[in-house]
Coordinates of C-alpha atoms in Angstrom, one line a residue:
X22 CA -2.0 31.6 -33.9
X23 CA -2.8 28.7 -36.6
X24 CA -5.6 25.8 -34.4
X25 CA -3.5 23.1 -34.2
X26 CA -5.3 19.9 -36.6
X27 CA -6.4 16.6 -34.3
X28 CA -8.1 13.4 -36.0
X29 CA -9.9 11.9 -33.7
X30 CA -10.6 8.3 -34.5
X31 CA -12.5 5.1 -33.2
X32 CA -13.4 1.8 -34.7
X33 CA -17.1 1.5 -33.6
X34 CA -19.0 -1.9 -33.3
X35 CA -21.2 -1.0 -30.3
X36 CA -24.4 -1.3 -28.3
X37 CA -26.7 2.0 -29.7
X38 CA -26.9 3.1 -25.1
X39 CA -23.5 2.9 -24.4
X40 CA -21.9 4.5 -28.1
X41 CA -25.2 8.0 -28.5
X42 CA -23.6 8.3 -24.3
X43 CA -19.8 9.1 -26.8
X44 CA -21.0 10.7 -28.5
X45 CA -22.8 12.7 -26.7
X46 CA -19.3 13.2 -25.3
X47 CA -16.8 13.7 -28.0
X48 CA -19.8 16.3 -28.8
X49 CA -18.9 18.8 -26.7
X50 CA -15.3 18.5 -27.1
X51 CA -13.6 22.3 -25.9
X52 CA -11.6 22.8 -28.8
X53 CA -10.0 26.1 -28.0
X54 CA -5.9 25.4 -29.1
X55 CA -7.4 22.6 -31.9
X56 CA -9.2 22.0 -34.3
X57 CA -11.4 18.1 -35.0
X58 CA -11.8 15.9 -36.9
X59 CA -13.5 12.7 -36.5
X60 CA -12.9 9.9 -38.2
X61 CA -14.9 6.7 -36.8
X62 CA -15.2 3.8 -38.6
X63 CA -19.1 1.3 -39.0
X64 CA -19.1 -2.5 -38.3
X65 CA -21.8 -1.9 -36.5
X66 CA -23.7 -5.3 -37.9
X67 CA -26.6 -3.1 -35.1
X68 CA -28.7 -1.1 -37.8
X69 CA -29.0 2.0 -35.1
X70 CA -25.4 2.7 -34.7
X71 CA -24.4 3.0 -37.6
X72 CA -27.5 5.8 -38.2
X73 CA -26.4 6.8 -34.7
X74 CA -22.9 7.1 -36.7
X75 CA -24.4 8.6 -39.4
X76 CA -26.3 11.7 -37.6
X77 CA -23.8 12.4 -36.2
X78 CA -21.2 13.4 -38.7
X79 CA -25.0 15.5 -39.6
X80 CA -24.2 17.4 -36.8
X81 CA -20.9 17.8 -37.6
X82 CA -20.0 17.6 -41.0
X83 CA -16.4 16.6 -39.9
X84 CA -16.4 13.8 -40.3
X85 CA -15.1 11.2 -41.4
X86 CA -17.1 7.4 -41.6
X87 CA -16.1 4.8 -43.2
X88 CA -17.4 0.8 -43.4
X89 CA -15.9 -1.0 -41.6
X90 CA -16.1 -5.1 -42.6
X91 CA -19.2 -5.5 -40.9
X92 CA -19.5 -9.6 -40.8
X93 CA -18.7 -11.5 -37.2
X94 CA -20.0 -10.6 -34.0
X95 CA -17.7 -9.2 -31.4
X96 CA -19.4 -10.3 -28.0
X97 CA -20.5 -7.8 -25.5
X98 CA -21.9 -9.5 -22.8
X99 CA -22.4 -8.7 -18.6
X100 CA -19.2 -10.5 -17.6
X101 CA -16.6 -9.3 -20.0
X102 CA -15.6 -9.0 -23.4
X103 CA -15.2 -12.3 -25.5
X104 CA -11.3 -11.1 -28.1
X105 CA -11.0 -13.4 -31.0
X106 CA -8.2 -13.3 -33.4
X107 CA -11.0 -12.3 -36.0
X108 CA -11.5 -9.3 -34.0
X109 CA -8.1 -8.8 -33.2
X110 CA -7.3 -9.0 -36.8
X111 CA -10.0 -6.0 -37.7
X112 CA -9.2 -3.6 -35.1
X113 CA -6.1 -3.8 -36.4
X114 CA -6.6 -3.1 -39.4
X115 CA -9.2 -0.3 -38.5
X116 CA -6.7 1.3 -36.3
X117 CA -3.8 1.0 -39.0
X118 CA -6.4 3.5 -41.3
X119 CA -6.5 5.6 -39.4
X120 CA -3.2 5.9 -38.1
X121 CA -2.0 5.4 -42.3
X122 CA -5.1 8.7 -42.8
X123 CA -3.9 10.8 -40.3
X124 CA 0.0 10.7 -41.2
X125 CA -0.5 11.2 -44.6
X126 CA -3.0 14.7 -44.0
X127 CA -0.9 15.8 -41.9
X128 CA -2.3 16.3 -38.7
X129 CA -0.7 18.3 -35.8
X130 CA -2.0 14.9 -33.9
X131 CA -4.3 11.7 -33.4
X132 CA -6.2 11.2 -30.1
X133 CA -7.1 6.8 -30.5
X134 CA -10.6 6.2 -28.7
X135 CA -12.2 3.1 -28.3
X136 CA -16.7 4.1 -28.0
X137 CA -17.6 2.7 -24.9
X138 CA -15.0 5.0 -23.0
X139 CA -15.8 8.7 -22.3
X140 CA -14.1 11.7 -21.8
X141 CA -14.7 15.3 -20.2
X142 CA -14.4 17.9 -22.5
X143 CA -11.3 19.7 -21.7
X144 CA -8.2 15.6 -22.7
X145 CA -8.4 17.0 -25.1
X146 CA -6.2 19.7 -24.3
X147 CA -5.6 18.9 -21.6
X148 CA -3.3 15.9 -22.8
X149 CA -1.6 18.2 -25.6
X150 CA -0.1 20.7 -22.9
X151 CA 0.8 17.0 -21.6
X152 CA 3.2 18.1 -24.4
X153 CA 4.6 14.0 -24.4
X154 CA 4.2 12.0 -28.2
X155 CA 1.9 9.0 -26.9
X156 CA 0.2 9.9 -23.6
X157 CA -3.2 8.4 -22.5
X158 CA -5.9 9.4 -20.3
X159 CA -6.2 6.7 -16.7
X160 CA -10.0 4.8 -16.4
X161 CA -10.0 2.4 -14.6
X162 CA -12.4 -1.0 -15.2
X163 CA -13.5 -5.0 -13.9
X164 CA -12.5 -6.8 -16.7
X165 CA -14.7 -9.4 -14.6
X166 CA -17.7 -8.8 -12.6
X167 CA -16.5 -9.7 -9.0
X168 CA -13.1 -8.2 -9.7
X169 CA -10.7 -4.8 -9.1
X170 CA -11.1 -2.3 -11.1
X171 CA -7.4 -2.4 -12.7
X172 CA -5.9 0.7 -15.6
X173 CA -5.7 1.0 -19.5
X174 CA -1.9 0.8 -18.6
X175 CA 0.3 -2.2 -17.5
X176 CA 4.9 -1.6 -16.7
X177 CA 5.8 -4.8 -18.9
X178 CA 4.9 -7.6 -20.8
X179 CA 1.2 -8.3 -20.9
X180 CA -0.6 -6.9 -18.7
X181 CA 2.2 -6.6 -15.1
X182 CA 2.4 -3.5 -13.4
X183 CA 5.2 -3.7 -10.5
X184 CA 8.0 -2.4 -11.0
X185 CA 10.8 -4.2 -11.8
X186 CA 14.1 -3.0 -13.3
X187 CA 15.7 -5.6 -16.2
X188 CA 17.2 -9.2 -14.5
X189 CA 15.8 -8.2 -11.1
X190 CA 13.8 -11.0 -9.4
X191 CA 11.0 -11.1 -7.3
X192 CA 9.4 -13.1 -4.5
X193 CA 5.4 -13.3 -5.5
X194 CA 5.3 -11.1 -2.9
X195 CA 6.9 -8.1 -3.5
X196 CA 5.1 -8.6 -7.1
X197 CA 1.7 -8.1 -5.2
X198 CA 3.4 -4.7 -3.0
X199 CA 5.0 -3.5 -6.1
X200 CA 1.2 -3.5 -7.6
X201 CA -0.1 -2.1 -4.8
X202 CA 2.1 0.5 -5.3
X203 CA 2.1 1.3 -8.5
X204 CA -1.9 0.7 -8.5
X205 CA -0.9 4.2 -5.0
X206 CA 0.7 6.2 -7.5
X207 CA -1.9 6.2 -10.5
X208 CA -4.4 7.0 -7.9
X209 CA -3.2 10.6 -6.7
X210 CA -3.1 13.1 -10.3
X211 CA 0.2 13.9 -11.7
X212 CA 2.1 12.3 -15.3
X213 CA 3.4 8.8 -15.2
X214 CA 5.8 7.0 -18.0
X215 CA 4.0 3.4 -17.9
X216 CA 5.2 0.4 -20.3
X217 CA 1.4 -0.6 -22.3
X218 CA -1.1 1.9 -22.4
X219 CA -4.3 1.6 -24.7
X220 CA -7.2 3.0 -25.7
X221 CA -8.2 6.6 -25.0
X222 CA -4.6 8.4 -26.6
X223 CA -3.2 11.0 -28.6
X224 CA 0.1 10.5 -30.5
X225 CA 1.7 13.0 -32.3
X226 CA 2.8 13.5 -35.5
X227 CA 6.0 13.3 -34.4
X228 CA 6.0 9.2 -33.1
X229 CA 3.5 8.9 -36.4
X230 CA 6.5 9.8 -38.4
X231 CA 8.2 7.2 -37.5
X232 CA 6.6 5.1 -38.3
X233 CA 4.1 3.7 -34.7
X234 CA 1.2 1.1 -36.6
X235 CA -0.7 -1.7 -34.2
X236 CA 0.9 -4.4 -37.0
X237 CA 1.2 -7.4 -35.3
X238 CA 5.3 -8.5 -34.2
X239 CA 6.0 -11.6 -35.7
X240 CA 8.3 -12.9 -33.7
X241 CA 6.7 -12.1 -29.6
X242 CA 3.9 -13.8 -28.5
X243 CA 1.4 -11.9 -27.0
X244 CA -2.2 -11.0 -27.5
X245 CA -3.7 -7.4 -28.3
X246 CA -2.9 -4.9 -30.3
X247 CA -1.9 -2.2 -28.1
X248 CA 1.1 -4.4 -26.9
X249 CA 2.2 -4.6 -30.5
X250 CA 1.4 -0.7 -31.0
X251 CA 3.5 -0.1 -26.9
X252 CA 6.6 -2.5 -28.5
X253 CA 6.3 -0.6 -31.6
X254 CA 7.2 2.2 -29.6
X255 CA 9.2 1.3 -27.5
X256 CA 12.4 0.6 -29.8
X257 CA 11.2 3.4 -32.1
X258 CA 12.9 5.2 -29.4
X259 CA 9.2 6.4 -27.5
X260 CA 8.3 6.9 -24.3
X261 CA 5.0 6.5 -23.3
X262 CA 3.2 8.5 -21.1
X263 CA -0.4 8.3 -18.6
X264 CA -1.6 11.1 -17.3
X265 CA -4.0 11.3 -14.5
X266 CA -6.1 14.3 -13.4
X267 CA -8.8 14.4 -16.1
X268 CA -9.5 10.0 -15.0
X269 CA -12.0 8.9 -18.4
X270 CA -15.2 7.1 -17.6
X271 CA -15.1 2.8 -19.3
X272 CA -18.8 1.4 -19.8
X273 CA -17.2 -2.1 -20.0
X274 CA -20.9 -3.7 -19.8
X275 CA -24.7 -2.2 -19.7
X276 CA -24.5 -1.8 -16.0
X277 CA -21.9 1.2 -16.3
X278 CA -24.6 3.0 -18.0
X279 CA -25.4 4.9 -15.6
X280 CA -22.7 5.3 -14.2
X281 CA -21.0 7.1 -17.6
X282 CA -24.2 9.3 -17.6
X283 CA -23.5 10.4 -14.4
X284 CA -20.5 11.0 -14.7
X285 CA -20.8 12.5 -18.3
X286 CA -23.2 15.5 -15.9
X287 CA -20.5 16.0 -13.8
X288 CA -18.4 16.9 -16.1
X289 CA -17.0 20.7 -16.2
X290 CA -15.7 23.5 -18.1
X291 CA -12.6 24.3 -16.1
X292 CA -11.8 28.1 -15.9
X293 CA -8.6 30.0 -15.7
X294 CA -7.1 33.3 -15.0
X295 CA -4.0 34.6 -16.0
X296 CA -3.8 36.5 -12.5
X297 CA -6.0 35.0 -9.7
X298 CA -8.5 36.7 -7.0
X299 CA -8.4 35.0 -3.5
X300 CA -10.3 35.5 -1.5
X301 CA -9.8 34.6 2.2
X302 CA -13.1 33.6 4.6
X303 CA -14.2 33.1 7.9
X304 CA -16.5 32.2 10.6
X305 CA -16.0 34.6 13.8
X306 CA -17.8 34.2 16.7
X307 CA -16.0 36.5 19.8
X308 CA -12.1 36.2 19.1
X309 CA -11.2 38.9 21.2
X310 CA -8.0 37.9 23.1
X311 CA -7.4 35.1 20.5
X312 CA -5.7 34.3 18.3
X313 CA -7.9 36.4 14.7
X314 CA -5.2 39.9 15.1
X315 CA -2.3 37.7 14.0
X316 CA -4.2 35.1 11.4
X317 CA -5.4 38.9 9.2
X318 CA -1.9 40.1 10.2
X319 CA -0.5 36.4 8.8
X320 CA -3.5 36.3 5.6
X321 CA -3.9 39.7 4.6
X322 CA 0.2 39.4 2.8
X323 CA -1.5 37.7 0.2
X324 CA -4.8 37.5 0.1
X325 CA -7.0 40.0 -2.1
X326 CA -10.5 40.3 -0.8
X327 CA -12.5 38.5 1.7
X328 CA -16.2 37.4 2.7
X329 CA -16.4 37.1 6.9
X330 CA -19.5 35.5 8.6
X331 CA -19.5 37.1 12.4
X332 CA -21.8 34.4 13.7
X333 CA -23.7 37.8 17.1
X334 CA -20.4 37.7 18.3
X335 CA -20.7 39.5 21.4
X336 CA -17.0 41.9 22.0
X337 CA -15.2 43.6 19.5
X338 CA -14.7 40.9 16.5
X339 CA -16.5 42.8 14.2
X340 CA -13.8 45.5 14.8
X341 CA -10.9 42.8 15.2
X342 CA -11.6 42.5 11.4
X343 CA -12.2 45.8 9.8
X344 CA -9.8 46.6 12.5
X345 CA -6.7 44.3 10.6
X346 CA -8.5 43.4 7.1
X347 CA -8.4 47.6 6.7
X348 CA -7.6 48.6 2.5
X349 CA -8.8 44.6 1.7
X350 CA -12.5 44.5 -0.4
X351 CA -14.6 43.3 2.4
X352 CA -18.0 41.8 2.0
X353 CA -18.9 41.5 6.2
X354 CA -22.7 39.4 6.9
X355 CA -23.3 39.8 10.7
X356 CA -25.4 37.4 11.8
X357 CA -28.1 38.7 14.3
X358 CA -28.5 34.7 16.6
X359 CA -25.9 31.9 15.8
X360 CA -26.8 29.6 13.9
X361 CA -23.4 26.8 15.0
X362 CA -26.3 24.8 16.3
X363 CA -27.0 24.0 11.9
X364 CA -23.4 24.1 10.9
X365 CA -24.1 22.0 7.4
X366 CA -27.1 25.6 6.6
X367 CA -24.6 28.1 8.3
X368 CA -21.9 26.8 5.8
X369 CA -24.1 27.1 2.7
X370 CA -24.8 30.5 4.3
X371 CA -20.6 30.9 3.7
X372 CA -20.5 29.1 0.6
X373 CA -23.3 31.1 -1.6
X374 CA -22.1 34.4 1.0
X375 CA -17.9 34.3 -1.0
X376 CA -18.9 32.4 -4.5
X377 CA -21.6 36.7 -5.1
X378 CA -18.3 37.4 -4.8
X379 CA -16.9 36.3 -8.1
X380 CA -14.1 34.2 -6.6
X381 CA -11.4 32.9 -8.2
X382 CA -9.5 30.2 -5.2
X383 CA -10.8 30.4 -1.6
X384 CA -9.0 30.1 1.3
X385 CA -11.4 28.5 3.4
X386 CA -10.2 29.4 7.4
X387 CA -11.4 29.3 10.7
X388 CA -10.0 32.1 13.0
X389 CA -8.5 29.5 15.4
X390 CA -6.0 28.4 12.0
X391 CA -3.0 29.6 11.1
X392 CA -0.1 27.9 8.9
X393 CA 3.4 27.7 8.7
X394 CA 5.4 30.8 7.5
X395 CA 6.6 28.9 4.6
X396 CA 2.8 29.7 3.3
X397 CA 2.0 33.0 2.5
X398 CA 5.2 32.5 0.5
X399 CA 4.3 30.1 -0.9
X400 CA 0.7 30.0 -2.1
X401 CA 0.5 33.4 -4.7
X402 CA 2.7 30.4 -6.5
X403 CA -0.1 27.9 -6.3
X404 CA -3.0 28.8 -7.3
X405 CA -0.8 28.6 -11.0
X406 CA -1.2 25.5 -10.8
X407 CA -3.7 23.6 -13.9
X408 CA -4.1 21.5 -14.0
X409 CA -4.9 21.3 -9.6
X410 CA -8.3 22.9 -7.9
X411 CA -7.5 21.8 -4.5
X412 CA -5.6 21.7 -2.6
X413 CA -5.3 19.2 1.1
X414 CA -2.9 20.1 4.1
X415 CA -2.1 19.3 7.3
X416 CA -4.0 20.0 10.6
X417 CA -2.1 19.3 13.8
X418 CA -4.7 20.4 16.4
X419 CA -2.1 21.9 19.2
X420 CA -3.1 21.6 22.7
X421 CA -0.6 24.2 23.8
X422 CA 1.3 27.2 22.0
X423 CA 4.2 25.6 20.6
X424 CA 2.4 21.6 20.9
X425 CA 0.5 18.8 18.7
X426 CA -1.1 16.2 20.6
X427 CA -0.7 13.1 18.8
X428 CA -2.8 9.6 20.0
X429 CA -5.5 8.1 19.0
X430 CA -7.9 10.0 18.5
X431 CA -5.7 13.2 17.5
X432 CA -4.3 12.1 14.3
X433 CA -5.3 15.1 12.0
X434 CA -1.8 15.9 10.8
X435 CA -1.7 12.5 9.4
X436 CA -4.1 13.1 7.3
X437 CA -5.1 16.0 4.7
X438 CA -8.0 17.6 4.1
X439 CA -8.9 20.6 2.0
X440 CA -8.8 24.6 3.0
X441 CA -7.9 25.9 -0.8
X442 CA -9.7 24.7 -4.1
X443 CA -10.2 27.3 -7.3
X444 CA -14.1 28.0 -8.0
X445 CA -15.4 26.4 -10.6
X446 CA -19.0 27.7 -12.4
X447 CA -19.9 24.2 -13.6
X448 CA -19.3 22.3 -10.9
X449 CA -21.4 20.3 -9.6
X450 CA -21.5 20.9 -5.6
X451 CA -23.3 18.4 -3.1
X452 CA -22.9 19.2 0.1
X453 CA -22.6 16.4 3.3
X454 CA -26.8 17.6 5.4
X455 CA -25.9 16.4 8.7
X456 CA -26.4 18.7 11.3
X457 CA -22.8 18.3 12.4
X458 CA -19.2 18.0 11.3
X459 CA -20.7 18.3 7.6
X460 CA -17.4 20.2 6.3
X461 CA -16.1 23.6 5.8
X462 CA -17.5 22.6 1.4
X463 CA -18.9 20.8 -0.6
X464 CA -18.4 17.3 0.0
X465 CA -17.9 16.9 -3.9
X466 CA -14.6 19.4 -4.5
X467 CA -12.7 16.1 -3.2
X468 CA -13.6 14.6 -6.9
X469 CA -11.4 17.7 -8.5
X470 CA -8.5 17.9 -10.0
X471 CA -5.7 17.7 -6.4
X472 CA -2.7 18.3 -5.4
X473 CA -1.6 17.0 -1.1
X474 CA 0.5 19.7 0.4
X475 CA 3.4 20.1 3.2
X476 CA 3.0 22.9 4.3
X477 CA 0.9 22.4 7.7
X478 CA -1.9 24.7 9.8
X479 CA -2.0 24.8 13.4
X480 CA -5.5 24.6 14.9
X481 CA -5.2 26.6 18.3
X482 CA -9.2 25.6 19.0
X483 CA -7.9 23.6 21.7
X484 CA -4.4 25.2 22.3
X485 CA -6.1 26.3 25.8
X486 CA -7.2 24.4 28.9
X487 CA -11.3 26.7 29.7
X488 CA -11.8 26.5 25.4
X489 CA -11.5 23.1 25.4
X490 CA -13.9 22.9 29.0
X491 CA -15.5 24.7 26.5
X492 CA -16.1 23.2 23.5
X493 CA -17.4 19.0 25.7
X494 CA -19.5 21.2 26.8
X495 CA -20.8 22.1 23.2
X496 CA -20.5 18.9 21.0
X497 CA -22.4 16.9 23.7
X498 CA -24.8 20.0 24.2
X499 CA -25.5 19.9 21.1
X500 CA -25.0 16.2 19.5
X501 CA -25.9 14.3 23.0
X502 CA -26.4 11.1 21.8
X503 CA -23.4 10.9 19.9
X504 CA -24.2 10.7 16.5
X505 CA -21.8 13.0 14.4
X506 CA -19.0 12.8 16.7
X507 CA -16.6 9.8 17.6
X508 CA -17.7 9.6 21.5
X509 CA -13.4 8.0 22.3
X510 CA -12.3 11.0 21.0
X511 CA -15.3 14.1 22.4
X512 CA -14.7 12.1 25.7
X513 CA -10.5 12.4 25.4
X514 CA -10.7 16.2 25.2
X515 CA -10.4 16.5 28.7
X516 CA -7.8 14.2 29.3
X517 CA -5.4 15.4 31.6
X518 CA -2.3 13.8 30.2
X519 CA -2.0 14.2 26.1
X520 CA 0.5 12.8 24.0
X521 CA 2.7 15.9 23.0
X522 CA 4.8 16.3 20.8
X523 CA 6.7 19.5 19.7
X524 CA 5.8 22.0 16.7
X525 CA 9.1 22.8 14.3
X526 CA 8.4 25.3 12.5
X527 CA 10.0 24.3 8.3
X528 CA 13.3 27.3 7.4

């Protein structure tokens, strides 16, 4: 099957350190279903920057360098960027030259990117998969040093973020409320329609042939060539979208360079399998007569293999595990002495044992955690989402078999926690290095593309009074000064009349 041809175009007037990082980012782009040609308009007045472009073209012969005007100054200080009418005229001209070439040479796609935007290696492939005629990847910028970060997309006018219907008039307070809601939406991985975008944009041949360009619209007074482009696209009937699954990084000022380098180093090539394998992992200890039997009975219906760490049980827990997972590939590790006194060390041991099996997806549960029934029916479908590497779930602390606790200290179900993740061997995993409450996964997985699931997880670790008493004693022994836990919550474990609500299964 022939590859789709993509022209990556960028007008370049850039400081050498930032341009170096930008070109390194482009050097790593993944090309599975596409082949990329590069086109730069060299408008640099710094000769080192021009040399960097020539060096890139030697490494990638499919690079075209067009001469810019190489006059005038675009001031980028450590506070902001200062645009002039002359600068806008030039960048409009340069971008239109790139568009004209892409249209003339019948490229399938044009990817326009500013030379201070660092992108994920798979981004262009990812944006192509969204099948939108014009789509940008999100990034966030402090346009003034002391301001809040703002996105490279907007809803209407010059840079309005509130989603407001035509002829709808709202108060300043409502406008701010809607702006905040728009920002909150963009923080969730997904694809959203917007009114304006720029600087990191994939455009299809269909949109190019309809006539999109950056020419000023004479009867519209809005500064910025991207405004003219977006208005013209809307008039031509082309919807604009933003993707927020793989946020780019904007090196807006030199002080952002270190962050850009860290971002580039954190990017990894995501891997998939057509039929992903689901690996269950647990740490178990003295689970006889508790919840492990039921948990494994439900889990065996949806998992492919299991990695279990027995933390020095003195009862028949190991037999329960073997019986409950009979016929399922099992890695069983038995600790001779308990390691729970240092949870981080124990979790790292568990993590290594799991990744040594080359997993696709990892489901990390405790022996007293049981999902509601809908999970076991839906989880296989969740594993095939190409844009998600991590699922977070609400956790309900059950105080008996049918009631969960809800009060000041017991409200975990109002938040979301990671229990199901796609393992990516090239990702940089980092742990929270605390002896207790370190998390069952490396904390850095929270930067992965993720989804919030409404499927609920029931935690029965507090459901029996005898268990609550044992946990209270253990926490006080392991953390006598409340360094790793909240004192009020720990002391509330022994409350005689907690506020309880009935857990109702979804049907």
